[in-house]
XYZ file of C-alpha atoms in Angstrom:
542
model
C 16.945 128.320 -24.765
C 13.529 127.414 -24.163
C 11.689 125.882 -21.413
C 10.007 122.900 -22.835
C 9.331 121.128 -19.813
C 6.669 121.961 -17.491
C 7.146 119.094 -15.098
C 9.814 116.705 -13.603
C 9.403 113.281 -12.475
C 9.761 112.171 -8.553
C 13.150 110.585 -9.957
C 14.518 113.202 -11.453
C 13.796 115.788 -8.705
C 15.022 113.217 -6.595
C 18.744 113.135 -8.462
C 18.728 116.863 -8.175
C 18.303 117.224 -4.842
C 20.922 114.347 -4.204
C 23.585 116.758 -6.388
C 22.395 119.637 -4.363
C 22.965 117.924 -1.193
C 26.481 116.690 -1.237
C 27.034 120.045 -2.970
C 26.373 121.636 -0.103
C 27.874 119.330 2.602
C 30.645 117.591 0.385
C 33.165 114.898 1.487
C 35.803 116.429 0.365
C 34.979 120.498 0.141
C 36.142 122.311 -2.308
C 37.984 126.315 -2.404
C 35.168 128.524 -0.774
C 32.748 125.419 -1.652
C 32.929 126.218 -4.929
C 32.534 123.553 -7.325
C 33.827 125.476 -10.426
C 37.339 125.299 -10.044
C 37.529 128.794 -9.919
C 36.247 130.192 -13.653
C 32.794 132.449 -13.641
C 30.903 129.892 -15.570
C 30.591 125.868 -16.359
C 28.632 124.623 -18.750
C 28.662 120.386 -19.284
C 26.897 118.474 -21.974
C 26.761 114.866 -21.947
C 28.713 112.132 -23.972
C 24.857 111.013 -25.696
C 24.253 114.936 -26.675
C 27.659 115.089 -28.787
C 27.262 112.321 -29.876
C 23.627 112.944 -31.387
C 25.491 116.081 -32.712
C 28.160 114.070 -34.838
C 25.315 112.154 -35.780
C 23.122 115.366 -37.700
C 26.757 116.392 -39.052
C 27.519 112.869 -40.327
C 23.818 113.051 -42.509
C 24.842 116.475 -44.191
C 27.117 116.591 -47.020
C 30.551 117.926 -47.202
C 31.065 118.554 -43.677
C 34.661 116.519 -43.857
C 33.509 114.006 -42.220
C 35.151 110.681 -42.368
C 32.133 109.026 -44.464
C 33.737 106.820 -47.399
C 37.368 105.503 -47.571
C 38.740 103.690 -50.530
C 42.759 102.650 -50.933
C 44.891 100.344 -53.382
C 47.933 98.497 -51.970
C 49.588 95.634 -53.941
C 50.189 92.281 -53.126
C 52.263 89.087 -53.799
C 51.037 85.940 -55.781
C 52.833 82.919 -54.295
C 52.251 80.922 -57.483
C 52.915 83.387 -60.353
C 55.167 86.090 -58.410
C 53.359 88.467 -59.631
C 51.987 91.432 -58.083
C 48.317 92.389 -58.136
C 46.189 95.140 -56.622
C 43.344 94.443 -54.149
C 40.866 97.734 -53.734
C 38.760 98.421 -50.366
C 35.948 100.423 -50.430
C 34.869 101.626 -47.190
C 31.358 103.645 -45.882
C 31.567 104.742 -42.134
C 28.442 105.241 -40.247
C 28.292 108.325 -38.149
C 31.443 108.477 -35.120
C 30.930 107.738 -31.574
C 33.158 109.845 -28.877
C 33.685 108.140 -25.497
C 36.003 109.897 -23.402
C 38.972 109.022 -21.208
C 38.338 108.116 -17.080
C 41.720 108.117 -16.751
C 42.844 111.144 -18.707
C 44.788 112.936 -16.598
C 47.177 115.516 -18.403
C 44.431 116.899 -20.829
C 41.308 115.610 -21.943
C 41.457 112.823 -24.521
C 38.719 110.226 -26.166
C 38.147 107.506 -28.173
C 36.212 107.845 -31.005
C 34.641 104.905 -32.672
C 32.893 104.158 -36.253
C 31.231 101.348 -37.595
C 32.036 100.136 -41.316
C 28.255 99.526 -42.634
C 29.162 99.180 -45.821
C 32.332 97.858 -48.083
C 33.497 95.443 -50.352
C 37.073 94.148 -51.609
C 38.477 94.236 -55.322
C 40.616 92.794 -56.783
C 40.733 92.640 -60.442
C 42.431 89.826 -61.685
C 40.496 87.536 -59.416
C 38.047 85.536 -62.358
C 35.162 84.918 -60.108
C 33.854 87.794 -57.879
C 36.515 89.846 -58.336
C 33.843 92.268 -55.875
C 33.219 90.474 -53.300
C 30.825 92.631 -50.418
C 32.392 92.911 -46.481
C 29.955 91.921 -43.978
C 28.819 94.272 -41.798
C 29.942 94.812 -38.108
C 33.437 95.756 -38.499
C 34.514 98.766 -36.138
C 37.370 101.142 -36.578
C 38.327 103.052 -33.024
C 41.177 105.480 -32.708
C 42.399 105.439 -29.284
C 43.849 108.381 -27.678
C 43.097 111.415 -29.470
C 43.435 114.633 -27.115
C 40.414 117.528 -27.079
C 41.665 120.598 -28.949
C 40.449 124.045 -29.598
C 40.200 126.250 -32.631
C 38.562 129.659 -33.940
C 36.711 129.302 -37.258
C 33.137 128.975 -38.345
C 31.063 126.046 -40.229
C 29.628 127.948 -43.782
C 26.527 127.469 -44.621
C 27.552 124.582 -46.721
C 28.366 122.415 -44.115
C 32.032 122.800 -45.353
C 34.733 123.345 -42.499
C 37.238 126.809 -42.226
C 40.600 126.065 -40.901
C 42.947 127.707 -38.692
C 44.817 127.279 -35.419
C 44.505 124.188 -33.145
C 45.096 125.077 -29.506
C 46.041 122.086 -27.265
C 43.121 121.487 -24.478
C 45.964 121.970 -21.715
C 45.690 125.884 -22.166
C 43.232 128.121 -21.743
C 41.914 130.255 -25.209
C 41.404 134.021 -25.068
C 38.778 135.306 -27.029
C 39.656 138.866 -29.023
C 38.337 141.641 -27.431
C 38.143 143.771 -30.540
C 36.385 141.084 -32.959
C 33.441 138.874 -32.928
C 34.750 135.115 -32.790
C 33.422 131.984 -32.410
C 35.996 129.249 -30.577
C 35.237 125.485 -30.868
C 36.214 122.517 -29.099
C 37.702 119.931 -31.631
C 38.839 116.370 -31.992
C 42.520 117.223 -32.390
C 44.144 114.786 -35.039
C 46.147 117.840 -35.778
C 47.833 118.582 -32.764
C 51.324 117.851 -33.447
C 52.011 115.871 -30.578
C 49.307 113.571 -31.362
C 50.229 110.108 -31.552
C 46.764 108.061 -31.442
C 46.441 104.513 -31.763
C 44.092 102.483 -34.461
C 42.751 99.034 -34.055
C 39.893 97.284 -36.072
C 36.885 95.545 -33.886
C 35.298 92.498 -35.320
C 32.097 91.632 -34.802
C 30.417 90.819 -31.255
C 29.072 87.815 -32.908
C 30.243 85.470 -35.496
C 33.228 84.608 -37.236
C 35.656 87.429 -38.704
C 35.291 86.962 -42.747
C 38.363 85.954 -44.655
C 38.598 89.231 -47.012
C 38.831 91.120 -42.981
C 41.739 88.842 -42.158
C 43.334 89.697 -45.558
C 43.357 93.130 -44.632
C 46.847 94.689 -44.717
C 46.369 96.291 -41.056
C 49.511 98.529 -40.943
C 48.694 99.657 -44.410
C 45.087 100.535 -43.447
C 46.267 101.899 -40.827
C 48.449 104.393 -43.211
C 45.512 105.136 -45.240
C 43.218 105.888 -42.090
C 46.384 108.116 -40.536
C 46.763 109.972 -43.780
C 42.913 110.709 -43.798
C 42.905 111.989 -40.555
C 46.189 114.318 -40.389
C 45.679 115.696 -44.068
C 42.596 115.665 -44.826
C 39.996 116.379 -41.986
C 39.136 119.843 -41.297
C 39.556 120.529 -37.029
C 35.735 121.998 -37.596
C 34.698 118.839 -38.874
C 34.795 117.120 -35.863
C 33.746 120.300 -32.954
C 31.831 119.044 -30.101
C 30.907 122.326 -28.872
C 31.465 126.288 -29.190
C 31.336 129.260 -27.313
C 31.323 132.688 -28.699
C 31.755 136.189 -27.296
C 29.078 138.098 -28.852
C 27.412 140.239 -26.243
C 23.885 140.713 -25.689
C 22.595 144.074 -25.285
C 19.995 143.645 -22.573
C 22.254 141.638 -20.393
C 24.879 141.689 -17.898
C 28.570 142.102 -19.256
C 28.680 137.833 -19.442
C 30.638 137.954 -22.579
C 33.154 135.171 -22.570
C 36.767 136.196 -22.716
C 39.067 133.105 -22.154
C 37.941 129.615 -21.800
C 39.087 125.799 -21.165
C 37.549 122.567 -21.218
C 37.560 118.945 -19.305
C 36.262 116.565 -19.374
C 34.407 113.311 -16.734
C 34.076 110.289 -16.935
C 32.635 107.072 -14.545
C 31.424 103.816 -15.064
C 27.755 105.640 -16.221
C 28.844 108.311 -19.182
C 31.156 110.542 -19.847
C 30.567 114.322 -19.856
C 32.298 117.191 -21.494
C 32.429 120.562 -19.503
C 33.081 124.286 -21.083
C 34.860 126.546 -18.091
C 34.217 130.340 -18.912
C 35.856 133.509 -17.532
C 33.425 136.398 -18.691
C 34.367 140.008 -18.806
C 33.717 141.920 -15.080
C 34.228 138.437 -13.655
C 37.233 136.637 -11.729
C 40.427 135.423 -13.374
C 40.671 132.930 -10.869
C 40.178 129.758 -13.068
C 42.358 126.517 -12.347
C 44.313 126.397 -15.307
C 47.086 123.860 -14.644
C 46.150 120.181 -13.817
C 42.057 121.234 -14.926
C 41.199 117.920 -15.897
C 42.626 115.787 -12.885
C 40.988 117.726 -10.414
C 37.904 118.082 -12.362
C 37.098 114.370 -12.313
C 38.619 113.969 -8.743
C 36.472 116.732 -7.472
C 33.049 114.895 -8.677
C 34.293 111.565 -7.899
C 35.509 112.441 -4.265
C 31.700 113.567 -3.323
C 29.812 111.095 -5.176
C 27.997 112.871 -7.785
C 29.048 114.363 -11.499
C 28.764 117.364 -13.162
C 25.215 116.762 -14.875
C 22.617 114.999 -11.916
C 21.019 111.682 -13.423
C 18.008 111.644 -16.344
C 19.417 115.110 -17.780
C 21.837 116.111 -20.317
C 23.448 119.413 -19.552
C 23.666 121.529 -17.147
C 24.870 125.429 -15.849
C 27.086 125.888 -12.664
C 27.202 130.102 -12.022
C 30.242 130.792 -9.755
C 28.924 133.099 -6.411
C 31.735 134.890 -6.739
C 30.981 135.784 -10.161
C 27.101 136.313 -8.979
C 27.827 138.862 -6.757
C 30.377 141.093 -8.746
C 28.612 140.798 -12.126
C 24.760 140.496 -11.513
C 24.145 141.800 -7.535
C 26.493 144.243 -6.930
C 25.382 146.016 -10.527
C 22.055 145.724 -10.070
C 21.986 147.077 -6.231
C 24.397 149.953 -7.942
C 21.546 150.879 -10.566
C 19.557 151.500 -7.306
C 21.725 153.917 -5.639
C 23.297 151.510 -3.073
C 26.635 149.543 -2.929
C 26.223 145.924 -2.225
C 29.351 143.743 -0.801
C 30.426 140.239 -1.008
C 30.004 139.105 2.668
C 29.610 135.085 1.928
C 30.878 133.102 4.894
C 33.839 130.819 2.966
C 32.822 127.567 3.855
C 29.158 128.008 4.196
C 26.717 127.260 1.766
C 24.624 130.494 1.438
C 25.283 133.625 -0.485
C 25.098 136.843 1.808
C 25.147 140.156 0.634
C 25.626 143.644 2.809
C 23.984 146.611 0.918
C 24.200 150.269 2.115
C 21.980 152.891 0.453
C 24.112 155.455 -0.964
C 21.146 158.414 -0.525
C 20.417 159.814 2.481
C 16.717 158.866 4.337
C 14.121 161.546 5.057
C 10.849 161.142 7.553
C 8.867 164.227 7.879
C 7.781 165.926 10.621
C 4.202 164.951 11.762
C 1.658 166.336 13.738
C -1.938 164.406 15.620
C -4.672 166.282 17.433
C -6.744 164.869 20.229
C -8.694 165.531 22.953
C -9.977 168.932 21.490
C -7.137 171.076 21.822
C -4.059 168.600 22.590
C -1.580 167.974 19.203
C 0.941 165.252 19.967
C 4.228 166.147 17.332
C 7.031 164.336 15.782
C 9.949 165.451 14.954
C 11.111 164.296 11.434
C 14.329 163.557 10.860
C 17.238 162.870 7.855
C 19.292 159.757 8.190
C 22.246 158.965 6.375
C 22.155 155.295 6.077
C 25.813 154.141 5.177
C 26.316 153.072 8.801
C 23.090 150.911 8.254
C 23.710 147.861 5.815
C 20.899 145.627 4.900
C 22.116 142.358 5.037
C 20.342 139.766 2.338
C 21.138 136.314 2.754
C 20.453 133.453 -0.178
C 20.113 129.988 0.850
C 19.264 126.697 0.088
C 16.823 125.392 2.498
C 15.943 121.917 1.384
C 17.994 120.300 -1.822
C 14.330 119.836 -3.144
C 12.685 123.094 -2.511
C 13.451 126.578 -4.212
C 16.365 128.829 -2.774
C 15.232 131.112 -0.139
C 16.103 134.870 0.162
C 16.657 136.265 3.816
C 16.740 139.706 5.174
C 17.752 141.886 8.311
C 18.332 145.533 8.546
C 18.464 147.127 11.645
C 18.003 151.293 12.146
C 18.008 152.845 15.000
C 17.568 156.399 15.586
C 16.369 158.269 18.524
C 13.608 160.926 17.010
C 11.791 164.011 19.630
C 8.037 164.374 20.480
C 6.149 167.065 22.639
C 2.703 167.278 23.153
C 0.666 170.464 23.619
C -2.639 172.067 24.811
C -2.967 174.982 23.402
C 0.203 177.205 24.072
C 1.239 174.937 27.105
C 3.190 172.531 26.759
C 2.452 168.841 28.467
C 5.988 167.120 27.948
C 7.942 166.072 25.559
C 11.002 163.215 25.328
C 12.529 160.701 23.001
C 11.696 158.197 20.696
C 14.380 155.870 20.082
C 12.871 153.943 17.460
C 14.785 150.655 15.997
C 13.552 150.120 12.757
C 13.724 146.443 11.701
C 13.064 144.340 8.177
C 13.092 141.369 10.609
C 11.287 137.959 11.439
C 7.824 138.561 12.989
C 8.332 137.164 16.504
C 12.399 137.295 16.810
C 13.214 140.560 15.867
C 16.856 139.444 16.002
C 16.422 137.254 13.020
C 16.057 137.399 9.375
C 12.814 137.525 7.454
C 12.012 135.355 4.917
C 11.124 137.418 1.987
C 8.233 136.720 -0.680
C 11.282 136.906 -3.126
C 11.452 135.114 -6.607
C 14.558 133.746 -8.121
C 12.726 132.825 -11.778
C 13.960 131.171 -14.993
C 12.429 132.383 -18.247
C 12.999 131.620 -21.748
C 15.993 133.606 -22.472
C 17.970 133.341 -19.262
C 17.101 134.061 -15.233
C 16.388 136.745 -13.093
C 15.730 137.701 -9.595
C 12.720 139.884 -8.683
C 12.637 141.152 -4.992
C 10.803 144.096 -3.482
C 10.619 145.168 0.485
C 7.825 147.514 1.111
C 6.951 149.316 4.747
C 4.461 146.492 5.286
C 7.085 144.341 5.832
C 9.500 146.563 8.583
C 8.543 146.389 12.472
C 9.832 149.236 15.109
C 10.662 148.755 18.427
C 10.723 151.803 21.069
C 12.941 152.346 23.998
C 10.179 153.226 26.240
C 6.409 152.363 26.917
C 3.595 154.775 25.792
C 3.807 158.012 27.457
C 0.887 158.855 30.225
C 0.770 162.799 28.717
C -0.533 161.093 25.481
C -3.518 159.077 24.161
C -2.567 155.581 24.263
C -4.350 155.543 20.625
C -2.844 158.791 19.109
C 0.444 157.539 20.552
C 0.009 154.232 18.556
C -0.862 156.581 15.480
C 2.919 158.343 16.047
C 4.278 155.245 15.769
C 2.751 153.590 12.756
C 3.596 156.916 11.434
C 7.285 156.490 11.665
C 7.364 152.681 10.677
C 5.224 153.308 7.576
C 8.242 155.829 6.632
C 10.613 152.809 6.382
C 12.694 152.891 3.491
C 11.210 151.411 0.190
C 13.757 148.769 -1.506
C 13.244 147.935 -5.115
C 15.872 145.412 -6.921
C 14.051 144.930 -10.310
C 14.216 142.026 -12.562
C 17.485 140.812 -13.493
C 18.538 138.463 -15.829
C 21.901 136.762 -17.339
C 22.238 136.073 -21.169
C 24.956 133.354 -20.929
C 22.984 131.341 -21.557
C 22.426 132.118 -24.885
C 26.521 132.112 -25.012
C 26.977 128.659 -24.260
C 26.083 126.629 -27.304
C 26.190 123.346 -28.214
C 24.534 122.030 -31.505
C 25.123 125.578 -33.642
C 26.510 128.369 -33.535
C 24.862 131.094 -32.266
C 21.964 129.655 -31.230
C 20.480 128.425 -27.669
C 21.437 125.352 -26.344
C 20.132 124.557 -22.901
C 17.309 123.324 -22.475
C 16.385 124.183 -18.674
C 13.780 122.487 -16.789
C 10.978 124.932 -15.465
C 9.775 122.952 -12.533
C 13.693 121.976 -11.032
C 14.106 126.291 -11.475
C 17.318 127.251 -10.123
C 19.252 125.500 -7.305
C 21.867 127.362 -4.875
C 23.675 125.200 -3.192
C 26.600 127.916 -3.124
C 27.268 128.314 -6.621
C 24.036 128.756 -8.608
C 22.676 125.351 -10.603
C 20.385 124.543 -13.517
C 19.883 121.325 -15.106
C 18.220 120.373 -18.230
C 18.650 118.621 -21.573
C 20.394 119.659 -24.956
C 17.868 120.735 -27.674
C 17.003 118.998 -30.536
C 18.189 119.355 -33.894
């Protein structure tokens, strides 16, 4: 993945912010407003994208490809009685997948290829006995259901077959062995029972050697082809492997399903990942039903308008796999705290490591020394509370955070040997809006997208604490060595560090070949949080 854009259009930040929007206050909301049904990951590609795909396959040789069809079938002579054979020879242009609106049981298609090139035989026939077809002619197979299957693609373009796995059950990966799962065209599946039909021309009149055609036994011939002698790799639309990468989170992929939408605009294919560390939670039964109902209930689909693809990161998954491990690596323990049917992301962190200030000591006037007490501060019964949230559907997401300490610290002041007086401190430490110290702050806190996957980058310094006091300066003490005391406890607030984190899936998620990157995500859009985490892009080109 690479981030070839630097830019977006007005219209296309506009159709983002539109998704974001009714993501976050949906007709019809979904489980925790959640939009991925439950799995750790989504990743949809659009109709165009696969179909470009089957396009670069179609060029390269022996990829199985339905590209040339010729069959012999005898018929009749009225006059003579006799029989005689008439030939067809058949070149396909590349195949064109539209899926099914009204799929409802599993996802199915129709896939669709134009006959560029043919021409009829028939031997005993003394003039032209090759006659050319005219161009135009479509062949569409109606009803074919989505499949999966493990295997690779050589080098050679050639296919390697094994297993088809109907789309209506989720696939486990191995967890011992490297594997690469596809998502197939599934002629195979033994249930399948698709239908054939021949499209003439939009214009003009069929030709007579079309109308001769046998249909039922091209249909045979086509059937045979397509049960016997296409490869289930062949014809993948997308694959997913569970290769792990080394400097990332534990995102590997260990069971996955697929459904697909459709409207009256495209269709769009979408890959639903449970990775290892994450939730098993994923909608398994009845997946592609409420997958399309779910999009077309609010409004919106899967991928916003003028892009191609697009990433949906579950919050649950977030928090478990990426926030709670990287707050760990930091000595503190974060929790899910996320209010169900709000769209923010809110996490309560306590610092596992106790919290020392040091004593300190100020002279003035001469001979007077005003002293602090330090103190050690276990701060489990102090959680800092960070909050992530989607201000505006057209702005960046915004991180928020409060964390309120209060502990009640000695002073005394002296002259000399006598003592002047002495009392307590009880400071309130707060990471907390400037003026309302009962409210969040808004940190200068970056959620960024880079060319390998995203990370977030936040850092709270002492600058960025206030501390309140119980009580008003005391009269014993300089009202500016007092004021010294006190910036010297707030300036003791705890440092918090969460470095850079990022997530490799989406190097996982792949779409034209295997192994490579996929996505390409749009710099400028960045990452969107309307609950679950969003980026958009396009597919890369081949």
């Amino acid at each position: 993945m690479s981030l070839g854009y630097t830019t977006a259009t007005p219209e296309m930040k506009a159709s983002v912010a539109e998704m974001v929007d009714r993501m976050m206050k949906p007709k019809v909301k979904p489980d925790g407003l959640s939009f991925t049904m439950g799995w750790d990951v989504v990743a949809s590609y659009s109709e165009k994208q696969i179909n470009d795909l089957l396009q670069v396959r179609h060029r390269q040789s022996n990829t199985g490809m339905l590209q040339t069809l010729s069959f012999t079938y005898q018929e009749e002579d009225i006059q003579t009685e006799e029989y005689f054979d008439i030939t067809y020879d058949l070149r396909f242009g590349p195949p064109l997948v539209q899926f099914d609106a009204h799929s409802l049981g599993q996802p199915m298609c129709t896939l669709e290829m134009e006959i560029v090139e043919g021409a009829q035989t028939v031997p005993t026939r003394k003039r032209n006995p090759v006659r050319p077809m005219p161009p135009g002619w479509k062949l569409r197979l109606h009803d074919i259901p989505l499949a999966s299957v493990r295997g690779r693609i050589s080098e050679e373009g050639a296919a390697v077959h094994s297993d088809i796995i109907s789309s209506d059950r989720p696939v486990h990966f191995s967890m011992t062995e490297k594997e690469t799962q596809h998502v197939v065209l599934g002629f195979q599946l033994a249930n399948t029972s698709y239908k054939l039909t021949l499209v003439p021309p939009a214009t003009g009149e069929p030709s007579p050697m079309m109308k001769a055609l046998d249909l039922p036994r091209f249909e045979k011939y086509v059937n045979k082809y397509f049960q016997d002698d296409v490869h289930a790799l062949s014809y993948s639309i997308a694959s997913l492997n569970n290769v792990k990468r080394d400097d990332s989170p534990n995102l590997q992929p260990v069971k996955f399903q697929f459904a697909t939408f459709k409207d009256h605009e495209r269709g769009i294919l979408s890959l639903f990942i449970q990775v290892k560390g994450g939730f098993a939670t994923g909608r398994t039964q009845g997946l592609q039903s409420h997958w399309q109902n779910q999009w077309e209930d609010n409004g919106i689909q899967p991928i916003p308008k003028r892009f191609t693809a697009s990433l949906l990161l579950s919050s649950n998954m977030l928090h478990r796999v990426l926030f709670q491990q990287a707050f760990k690596g930091q000595g503190w323990e974060a929790t899910n705290m996320s209010p169900t049917n709000e769209a923010e992301n809110r996490i309560s962190a306590t610092l596992k490591k106790p919290w020392t200030v040091p004593e300190q000591n100020y002279d003035y006037d001469r001979n007077s020394k005003f002293h602090v007490d330090g103190f050690t501060l276990e701060l489990e019964k102090w959680p800092l509370t960070l909050t992530i949230r989607q201000d505006e559907p057209k702005g960046s997401p915004q991180v928020y955070a409060h964390w309120t300490i209060d502990q009640d610290v000695d002073w005394k002041a002296h002259t000399g040997i006598v003592p002047l007086g002495s009392g307590v401190i009880k400071a309130k430490f707060r990471l907390c809006d400037e003026r309302d110290h009962n409210q969040p702050r808004r940190l200068d806190c970056k959620i960024r997208l880079d060319d390998e996957s995203f990370g977030l980058d936040m850092q709270l310094n002492t600058k960025v604490f206030r501390m309140d006091q119980g009580k008003d300066h005391k009269s014993e003490i300089d009202f500016l060595t007092w004021e010294r005391g006190m910036a010297g406890l707030w300036t003791q607030s705890p440092n918090v560090t969460l470095n850079s984190v990022g997530l490799g899936i989406l190097r996982a998620t792949n779409l034209l070949t295997p192994g490579g990157n996929s996505i390409d995500f749009n710099e400028e859009i960045g990452i969107k949080a309307p609950k679950d985490f969003l980026l958009v892009g396009d597919v890369l080109e081949t």
